[in-house]
Coordinates of C-alpha atoms in Angstrom, one line a residue:
M1 CA 0.0 0.0 0.0
S2 CA 1.9 3.0 -1.3
L3 CA 0.6 6.4 0.0
V4 CA 3.2 8.7 -1.6
A5 CA 2.2 9.6 -5.1
N6 CA 4.7 9.1 -7.9
T7 CA 5.9 12.4 -9.5
G8 CA 8.0 11.1 -12.3
K9 CA 11.2 12.6 -10.8
L10 CA 13.0 9.3 -11.2
A11 CA 12.0 8.7 -14.8
G12 CA 14.9 7.6 -16.9
R13 CA 17.2 7.4 -13.8
T14 CA 19.2 4.2 -13.2
L15 CA 19.1 2.7 -9.8
F16 CA 21.6 0.1 -8.6
I17 CA 20.0 -1.8 -5.7
T18 CA 21.7 -4.5 -3.7
G19 CA 19.5 -7.2 -2.2
A20 CA 16.7 -6.2 -4.6
S21 CA 15.2 -9.6 -5.2
R22 CA 12.8 -9.3 -2.3
G23 CA 11.7 -7.3 0.7
I24 CA 12.6 -3.7 1.1
G25 CA 15.0 -3.6 -1.8
K26 CA 12.4 -4.9 -4.2
A27 CA 9.8 -2.5 -2.8
I28 CA 12.1 0.5 -3.5
A29 CA 12.7 -0.9 -7.0
L30 CA 8.9 -1.3 -7.7
K31 CA 8.3 2.3 -6.5
A32 CA 10.9 3.7 -8.8
A33 CA 9.6 1.5 -11.7
K34 CA 6.3 3.4 -11.6
D35 CA 8.2 6.5 -12.7
G36 CA 9.8 4.6 -15.5
A37 CA 13.2 4.2 -13.9
N38 CA 15.9 1.7 -14.8
V39 CA 16.7 -0.8 -12.1
V40 CA 19.8 -3.0 -11.7
V41 CA 18.6 -5.9 -9.5
A42 CA 21.8 -6.8 -7.8
A43 CA 21.3 -9.8 -5.6
K44 CA 22.4 -13.4 -5.0
T45 CA 19.1 -15.1 -5.5
A46 CA 19.1 -16.6 -9.0
E47 CA 17.4 -19.8 -8.0
P48 CA 14.1 -20.0 -5.9
H49 CA 14.6 -20.5 -2.2
P50 CA 12.4 -23.2 -0.7
K51 CA 10.9 -20.9 2.0
L52 CA 11.7 -17.3 0.7
P53 CA 9.9 -16.4 -2.6
G54 CA 11.5 -14.2 -5.2
T55 CA 14.6 -14.2 -7.4
I56 CA 16.4 -11.5 -9.4
Y57 CA 14.5 -12.6 -12.4
T58 CA 11.0 -12.5 -10.9
A59 CA 11.8 -9.1 -9.4
A60 CA 12.9 -7.9 -12.9
E61 CA 9.6 -9.1 -14.3
E62 CA 7.6 -7.2 -11.7
I63 CA 9.7 -4.0 -12.4
E64 CA 9.0 -4.1 -16.1
A65 CA 5.3 -4.9 -15.6
L66 CA 5.1 -1.5 -13.8
G67 CA 6.7 0.4 -16.6
G68 CA 10.3 0.3 -15.6
K69 CA 13.3 -1.4 -17.2
A70 CA 15.3 -4.0 -15.3
L71 CA 18.7 -5.7 -15.5
P72 CA 18.9 -8.7 -13.2
C73 CA 22.5 -9.4 -12.1
I74 CA 23.8 -12.1 -9.8
V75 CA 25.8 -10.1 -7.2
D76 CA 27.3 -11.2 -3.9
V77 CA 28.4 -7.8 -2.4
R78 CA 31.4 -9.5 -0.9
D79 CA 32.7 -10.2 -4.4
E80 CA 34.4 -7.2 -6.0
K81 CA 34.4 -8.8 -9.5
Q82 CA 30.7 -9.5 -9.4
I83 CA 29.8 -5.9 -8.4
Q84 CA 32.1 -4.5 -11.1
K85 CA 30.6 -6.9 -13.7
A86 CA 27.1 -5.7 -12.8
I87 CA 28.2 -2.1 -13.0
D88 CA 29.7 -2.7 -16.5
E89 CA 26.5 -4.3 -17.7
A90 CA 24.5 -1.4 -16.3
V91 CA 26.7 1.0 -18.3
K92 CA 26.2 -1.0 -21.5
K93 CA 22.4 -1.2 -21.1
F94 CA 21.5 2.1 -19.3
N95 CA 24.6 4.3 -20.1
G96 CA 25.4 4.9 -16.4
I97 CA 24.2 4.8 -12.8
D98 CA 22.5 7.7 -11.0
I99 CA 21.5 6.1 -7.7
L100 CA 23.1 3.4 -5.5
I101 CA 21.0 1.8 -2.8
N102 CA 23.0 -0.3 -0.3
N103 CA 20.2 -2.5 1.0
A104 CA 21.9 -5.9 1.3
S105 CA 22.5 -6.9 4.9
A106 CA 23.0 -9.8 7.2
I107 CA 21.8 -10.0 10.8
S108 CA 22.5 -12.1 13.9
L109 CA 21.1 -10.7 17.2
T110 CA 23.6 -12.6 19.4
G111 CA 25.9 -11.7 22.2
T112 CA 29.7 -11.9 22.0
A113 CA 30.0 -15.5 23.3
E114 CA 27.2 -16.8 21.1
T115 CA 28.5 -15.1 17.8
D116 CA 30.7 -17.5 15.9
M117 CA 33.3 -15.9 13.7
K118 CA 31.8 -17.2 10.5
R119 CA 28.6 -15.2 11.3
Y120 CA 30.7 -12.2 12.4
D121 CA 32.6 -12.2 9.2
L122 CA 29.4 -12.6 7.2
M123 CA 27.8 -9.5 8.8
H124 CA 30.8 -7.3 8.4
N125 CA 31.6 -8.4 4.9
I126 CA 28.1 -7.8 3.7
N127 CA 27.0 -4.8 5.8
T128 CA 30.0 -2.7 6.2
R129 CA 32.5 -3.9 3.5
G130 CA 29.8 -4.5 0.9
T131 CA 28.4 -1.0 1.4
F132 CA 31.8 0.5 1.2
L133 CA 32.8 -1.5 -1.9
A134 CA 29.6 -0.9 -3.9
S135 CA 29.9 2.9 -3.1
K136 CA 33.6 2.9 -4.1
L137 CA 33.0 1.1 -7.4
C138 CA 29.9 3.2 -8.4
L139 CA 31.6 6.5 -7.5
P140 CA 33.1 7.2 -11.0
L141 CA 29.6 6.8 -12.6
L142 CA 27.9 8.8 -9.8
K143 CA 30.3 11.7 -10.4
E144 CA 29.0 11.9 -14.0
S145 CA 25.3 12.0 -13.0
N146 CA 23.4 15.3 -12.4
H147 CA 21.2 13.6 -9.9
A148 CA 23.5 11.3 -7.9
H149 CA 22.4 9.7 -4.6
I150 CA 23.7 7.0 -2.3
L151 CA 21.1 5.7 0.1
N152 CA 22.1 3.2 2.8
L153 CA 19.5 1.2 4.8
S154 CA 21.2 1.8 8.1
P155 CA 20.3 3.3 11.5
P156 CA 21.1 6.7 13.0
L157 CA 24.5 6.7 14.8
N158 CA 24.1 6.7 18.6
M159 CA 27.0 5.9 20.9
N160 CA 24.9 4.8 23.8
P161 CA 26.7 1.6 25.0
Y162 CA 23.4 0.0 25.9
W163 CA 22.6 -1.0 22.3
F164 CA 26.1 -2.3 21.7
S165 CA 25.9 -4.5 24.8
L166 CA 23.0 -6.5 23.3
H167 CA 24.8 -7.6 20.1
V168 CA 28.1 -6.0 19.6
A169 CA 28.9 -7.7 16.3
Y170 CA 25.6 -6.8 14.6
T171 CA 25.7 -3.2 15.9
M172 CA 29.2 -2.7 14.7
A173 CA 28.3 -4.0 11.2
K174 CA 25.2 -1.8 10.8
Y175 CA 27.0 1.2 12.2
G176 CA 29.7 0.6 9.6
M177 CA 27.1 1.3 7.0
S178 CA 26.0 4.5 8.8
M179 CA 29.6 5.6 9.2
C180 CA 29.9 5.3 5.4
V181 CA 27.1 7.9 5.2
L182 CA 28.7 10.2 7.8
G183 CA 32.1 10.2 6.0
M184 CA 31.0 9.9 2.4
S185 CA 28.4 12.6 2.6
E186 CA 31.2 15.1 3.4
E187 CA 33.8 13.5 1.1
F188 CA 31.4 13.4 -1.9
R189 CA 29.8 16.8 -1.3
Q190 CA 32.2 18.4 -3.8
F191 CA 30.8 16.0 -6.5
N192 CA 27.2 16.9 -5.7
I193 CA 26.5 13.4 -4.6
G194 CA 23.9 13.1 -1.8
V195 CA 24.7 10.4 0.7
N196 CA 22.0 9.6 3.2
A197 CA 20.7 6.8 5.5
L198 CA 17.1 5.5 6.0
W199 CA 15.9 3.3 8.9
P200 CA 12.4 2.0 9.7
K201 CA 10.7 3.1 12.9
T202 CA 9.0 -0.3 13.2
A203 CA 9.6 -3.9 12.2
I204 CA 9.0 -4.4 8.5
A205 CA 7.2 -7.4 7.2
T206 CA 9.5 -9.3 4.9
A207 CA 9.5 -12.9 4.0
A208 CA 12.7 -13.4 6.1
I209 CA 11.0 -12.0 9.2
E210 CA 7.9 -14.0 8.6
M211 CA 10.0 -17.2 8.3
L212 CA 11.9 -16.4 11.5
T213 CA 9.0 -15.3 13.8
G214 CA 6.0 -16.7 12.0
D215 CA 4.1 -13.4 12.7
T216 CA 4.1 -10.1 10.9
S217 CA 0.9 -8.7 12.6
S218 CA 3.0 -6.2 14.6
S219 CA 4.9 -5.0 11.6
R220 CA 4.4 -2.5 8.8
K221 CA 4.6 -3.2 5.1
P222 CA 7.8 -2.6 3.1
E223 CA 5.9 0.2 1.2
I224 CA 6.5 2.7 4.0
V225 CA 10.2 2.4 3.5
S226 CA 10.0 2.5 -0.3
D227 CA 7.7 5.6 -0.1
A228 CA 10.3 7.3 2.2
A229 CA 13.1 6.3 0.0
Y230 CA 11.3 7.7 -3.0
V231 CA 10.8 11.0 -1.3
M232 CA 14.5 11.1 -0.3
L233 CA 15.8 10.1 -3.8
S234 CA 13.6 12.8 -5.4
K235 CA 15.4 15.6 -3.5
D236 CA 18.3 17.7 -4.9
P237 CA 21.5 15.8 -3.9
K238 CA 23.5 19.1 -4.0
S239 CA 21.7 20.2 -0.8
Y240 CA 20.2 17.0 0.6
T241 CA 23.0 15.0 2.1
G242 CA 24.3 13.6 5.4
K243 CA 20.8 12.9 6.7
F244 CA 19.9 10.0 9.0
E245 CA 16.1 9.7 8.3
I246 CA 13.3 7.6 9.9
D247 CA 10.7 6.3 7.4
E248 CA 7.7 7.6 9.3
D249 CA 9.2 11.1 9.7
V250 CA 9.9 11.2 5.9
V251 CA 6.4 10.3 4.8
K252 CA 4.9 12.6 7.3
S253 CA 7.0 15.4 5.9
V254 CA 5.1 15.2 2.6
G255 CA 1.7 15.3 4.1
I256 CA 0.9 11.6 5.0
K257 CA -1.0 11.8 8.2
D258 CA -2.7 8.5 8.5
L259 CA -0.1 5.7 8.7
A260 CA -2.6 2.9 9.5
P261 CA -2.7 1.6 5.9
Y262 CA 1.0 0.8 6.2
A263 CA 0.3 -1.7 9.0
C264 CA 0.0 -5.3 8.2
D265 CA -2.8 -5.6 10.7
P266 CA -4.8 -2.3 11.0
K267 CA -5.9 -3.4 14.5
N268 CA -2.2 -3.2 15.6
A269 CA -1.5 0.1 13.9
N270 CA -0.9 1.8 17.3
N271 CA 0.9 -1.2 18.9
L272 CA 3.7 -2.0 16.5
L273 CA 7.0 -3.7 17.2
L274 CA 9.6 -0.9 17.3
D275 CA 12.9 -1.2 15.5
G276 CA 16.2 -0.7 17.2
F277 CA 18.8 2.0 17.2
L278 CA 16.4 4.9 17.8
D279 CA 16.7 7.6 20.4
D280 CA 13.3 7.9 22.2
P281 CA 13.9 9.0 25.8
A282 CA 10.8 8.1 27.8
S283 CA 9.4 10.4 30.5
L284 CA 7.0 8.8 32.9
L285 CA 3.6 10.3 33.5
H286 CA 2.4 11.3 36.9
H287 CA 1.2 8.0 38.4
Q288 CA -2.4 9.3 38.7
Q289 CA -2.7 10.6 35.2
T290 CA -4.6 8.5 32.8
V291 CA -4.0 8.0 29.1
S292 CA -6.9 7.6 26.7
S293 CA -5.1 6.5 23.6
A294 CA -4.2 2.9 23.1
S295 CA -0.6 3.7 22.4
I296 CA 1.5 6.8 22.1
R297 CA 4.9 6.6 20.5
R298 CA 7.1 9.5 19.3
Y299 CA 10.6 9.7 17.8
H300 CA 13.0 12.4 16.9
T301 CA 15.4 11.8 14.1
T302 CA 19.1 11.8 15.1
S303 CA 22.5 12.2 13.5
A304 CA 25.9 11.8 15.1
N305 CA 25.0 14.6 17.5
Y306 CA 21.6 15.1 18.9
K307 CA 19.8 17.1 21.5
D308 CA 18.1 15.2 24.3
K309 CA 14.4 15.2 23.9
V310 CA 12.1 13.6 26.4
T311 CA 9.1 12.0 24.9
L312 CA 6.3 9.7 26.1
L313 CA 5.9 6.0 25.4
V314 CA 2.9 4.4 26.9
L315 CA 1.0 1.2 26.2
G316 CA -2.5 1.3 27.4
N317 CA -1.8 3.0 30.8
V318 CA 1.0 4.2 33.1
N319 CA 1.2 0.7 34.7
N320 CA 2.2 -0.9 31.4
L321 CA 5.0 1.3 30.1
L322 CA 7.2 -0.2 27.3
P323 CA 10.6 1.6 27.3
D324 CA 12.2 1.8 23.9
F325 CA 15.8 1.2 22.9
F326 CA 18.5 3.8 23.6
L327 CA 16.7 5.7 26.3
D328 CA 19.4 8.2 27.1
L329 CA 18.2 9.2 30.5
P330 CA 20.4 9.1 33.7
G331 CA 20.0 5.8 35.3
H332 CA 17.9 4.2 32.5
Q333 CA 19.9 1.0 32.6
T334 CA 19.3 0.5 36.3
Q335 CA 15.8 2.0 36.8
E336 CA 12.7 -0.1 36.1
V337 CA 9.1 0.8 35.9
K338 CA 7.7 -0.5 39.2
K339 CA 4.4 -2.3 39.5
S340 CA 2.6 -3.7 42.4
E341 CA 2.7 -7.5 42.0
P342 CA 1.2 -10.2 44.1
A343 CA 3.7 -12.4 45.8
G344 CA 4.4 -15.7 44.1
Q345 CA 3.2 -14.6 40.7
I346 CA 5.4 -17.0 38.8
P347 CA 4.4 -20.2 40.7
E348 CA 0.8 -19.3 40.0
L349 CA 1.6 -18.7 36.4
F350 CA 3.2 -22.1 36.0
S351 CA 0.2 -23.7 37.7
V352 CA -1.9 -22.2 34.9
I353 CA 0.6 -23.3 32.2
N354 CA 0.6 -26.9 33.6
K355 CA -3.2 -27.1 33.0
T356 CA -2.8 -26.0 29.3
I357 CA -0.3 -28.6 28.4
T358 CA -1.8 -31.2 26.0
P359 CA -0.3 -34.0 23.8
E360 CA -1.2 -31.9 20.8
L361 CA 0.8 -28.9 22.1
V362 CA 3.8 -31.2 22.8
K363 CA 3.6 -32.7 19.3
K364 CA 3.4 -29.3 17.7
T365 CA 6.1 -27.6 19.7
Q366 CA 8.8 -30.3 20.2
A367 CA 11.1 -28.1 22.4
V368 CA 12.4 -27.9 25.9
F369 CA 12.7 -24.5 27.5
Q370 CA 14.6 -23.4 30.6
F371 CA 13.8 -20.0 32.2
N372 CA 16.5 -18.3 34.3
V373 CA 14.4 -15.7 36.1
K374 CA 16.1 -12.8 37.8
G375 CA 14.9 -10.1 40.1
K376 CA 12.2 -10.3 42.7
E377 CA 11.3 -13.9 42.1
E378 CA 14.7 -15.2 41.1
G379 CA 14.9 -18.9 40.3
I380 CA 15.1 -21.5 37.5
W381 CA 11.9 -22.9 35.8
H382 CA 11.3 -25.2 32.9
L383 CA 8.7 -26.1 30.3
D384 CA 9.1 -29.4 28.5
L385 CA 7.0 -29.6 25.4
K386 CA 9.0 -32.3 23.8
N387 CA 9.0 -35.4 25.9
G388 CA 6.2 -37.7 27.0
D389 CA 3.0 -35.7 27.9
G390 CA 5.0 -32.6 28.6
A391 CA 5.9 -31.1 32.0
C392 CA 6.6 -27.8 33.7
G393 CA 7.7 -26.5 37.1
Q394 CA 10.5 -25.2 39.2
G395 CA 14.1 -26.3 38.6
E396 CA 16.1 -27.3 35.6
P397 CA 14.4 -29.6 33.0
K398 CA 15.2 -33.4 33.1
H399 CA 16.2 -33.2 29.4
A400 CA 18.7 -30.8 27.9
P401 CA 16.9 -27.5 27.0
D402 CA 16.7 -26.5 23.3
A403 CA 16.5 -22.8 24.4
T404 CA 17.5 -21.1 27.6
L405 CA 15.7 -17.8 28.2
T406 CA 16.9 -15.3 30.8
M407 CA 14.8 -12.3 32.0
D408 CA 13.5 -10.3 34.9
S409 CA 10.5 -11.8 36.8
T410 CA 8.3 -8.8 36.0
N411 CA 8.9 -9.0 32.3
F412 CA 8.6 -12.8 32.5
A413 CA 5.1 -12.6 33.9
D414 CA 4.1 -9.9 31.4
M415 CA 5.4 -12.1 28.6
F416 CA 3.2 -15.1 29.6
A417 CA 0.3 -12.8 30.2
G418 CA 0.4 -11.6 26.6
K419 CA 1.5 -8.1 27.5
L420 CA 5.0 -8.4 26.2
K421 CA 5.8 -10.5 23.1
P422 CA 9.0 -12.6 23.2
T423 CA 10.2 -11.0 19.9
T424 CA 9.7 -7.5 21.4
A425 CA 11.4 -8.4 24.7
F426 CA 14.3 -9.9 22.8
M427 CA 14.9 -6.9 20.5
M428 CA 14.6 -4.6 23.5
G429 CA 17.3 -6.5 25.5
K430 CA 14.8 -7.6 28.1
L431 CA 15.1 -11.2 27.0
K432 CA 18.4 -13.1 26.5
I433 CA 18.2 -16.3 24.4
K434 CA 20.8 -19.0 24.2
G435 CA 20.2 -22.0 22.0
D436 CA 17.8 -22.6 19.2
M437 CA 16.3 -19.2 18.3
Q438 CA 13.5 -20.5 16.1
K439 CA 12.3 -22.9 18.8
A440 CA 12.4 -20.0 21.3
M441 CA 10.2 -17.9 19.1
K442 CA 7.6 -20.8 19.1
L443 CA 6.7 -19.6 22.6
E444 CA 5.0 -16.6 21.1
K445 CA 2.3 -18.7 19.5
M446 CA 1.8 -20.8 22.6
M447 CA 1.4 -17.7 24.7
K448 CA -1.6 -16.5 22.7
S449 CA -3.5 -19.4 24.0
L450 CA -2.5 -18.6 27.6
K451 CA -3.4 -14.9 27.4
A452 CA -7.1 -15.4 28.4
K453 CA -6.2 -17.7 31.3
V454 CA -3.4 -15.8 32.9

């Protein structure tokens, strides 16, 4: 659902988009195609993936069906020869390149001990090195264009150590892309090349996310990012450069007021899973003040330096506050929103869980979970949905856990009560997961059945 109207400003322009066979990259390509743009679909997917639909060839067909021209190229951004070959082919077919979009990226939200070096190298070689390399190789052609842009799908730079602490390797790799923006925007200013970054405010529903979590109901469609990218790429690169933009802010700047159509599930339009790397300091309301709206979330866009801005983040009421990432307020890491809780909430919770275990649930889940609970009700609990008729209770499981989850007792109770999704908790750093990530995410579906009983 695109809400930003096409203006024709990209007509005849040539876009080189990495990772354009699906997801956000393809959405940007299709938006540009409606202007009659030329698109180099630079991605690895030449053969269909068993679980992820889309190849460079199917993307090219969709681009041309909308009025654009496409050049599908097999490109692994780690391979300099493959990038250069695609650039050479673009010159032969389209006589140059006007816009480079560094979209290809790899992700692993793991801590230092859990990040193997193969995964570390993959993220840095694709995210940081791939972005630098594609920009370097496209530079001679961008210098020749009178409307040259580089757009990186990367977050605003923020040196708060909290975000680094969650997954150092991934943060470094994504910030590498953002540092390319910071440096190249100044370096290439003399050539009238605009270099900017774009980052989604919320989770975006892509095939990869759906495969990982099995749920996109708390996400927005890729079209909000492609609409924002279109607005940015339509601006004059001579004056528009060095920006770290948020998709929602960009589309609002051109008059889009109702963002609900971008939501995958309109019912969740005000209760979306927020993305990381965004400065949104939260200020708590007076404990007696009520909030009528279902959800209030506000951001301010940041660059390398930003002014502190205290904004409100409330879910439902002041007793159900959901702090966002990078809350740069004194003591944020150590202060928690306090709630009155009945003593022994977790034992009661597991009593309810025990009554919901069925052979069908065991057969469907096939996983053993260990919960290391911290805080007020510190202890170890387990949920076996793999062996026999299933079991749960206090202490370590009899069988080796497939996933070990560590979190505070308050957040733990909220998670099983349906107030806090495991995916949200994990991305916010409230939940640490060791072991099989996909099996850990199966808890989210199971918790939906518990919500009415807890």
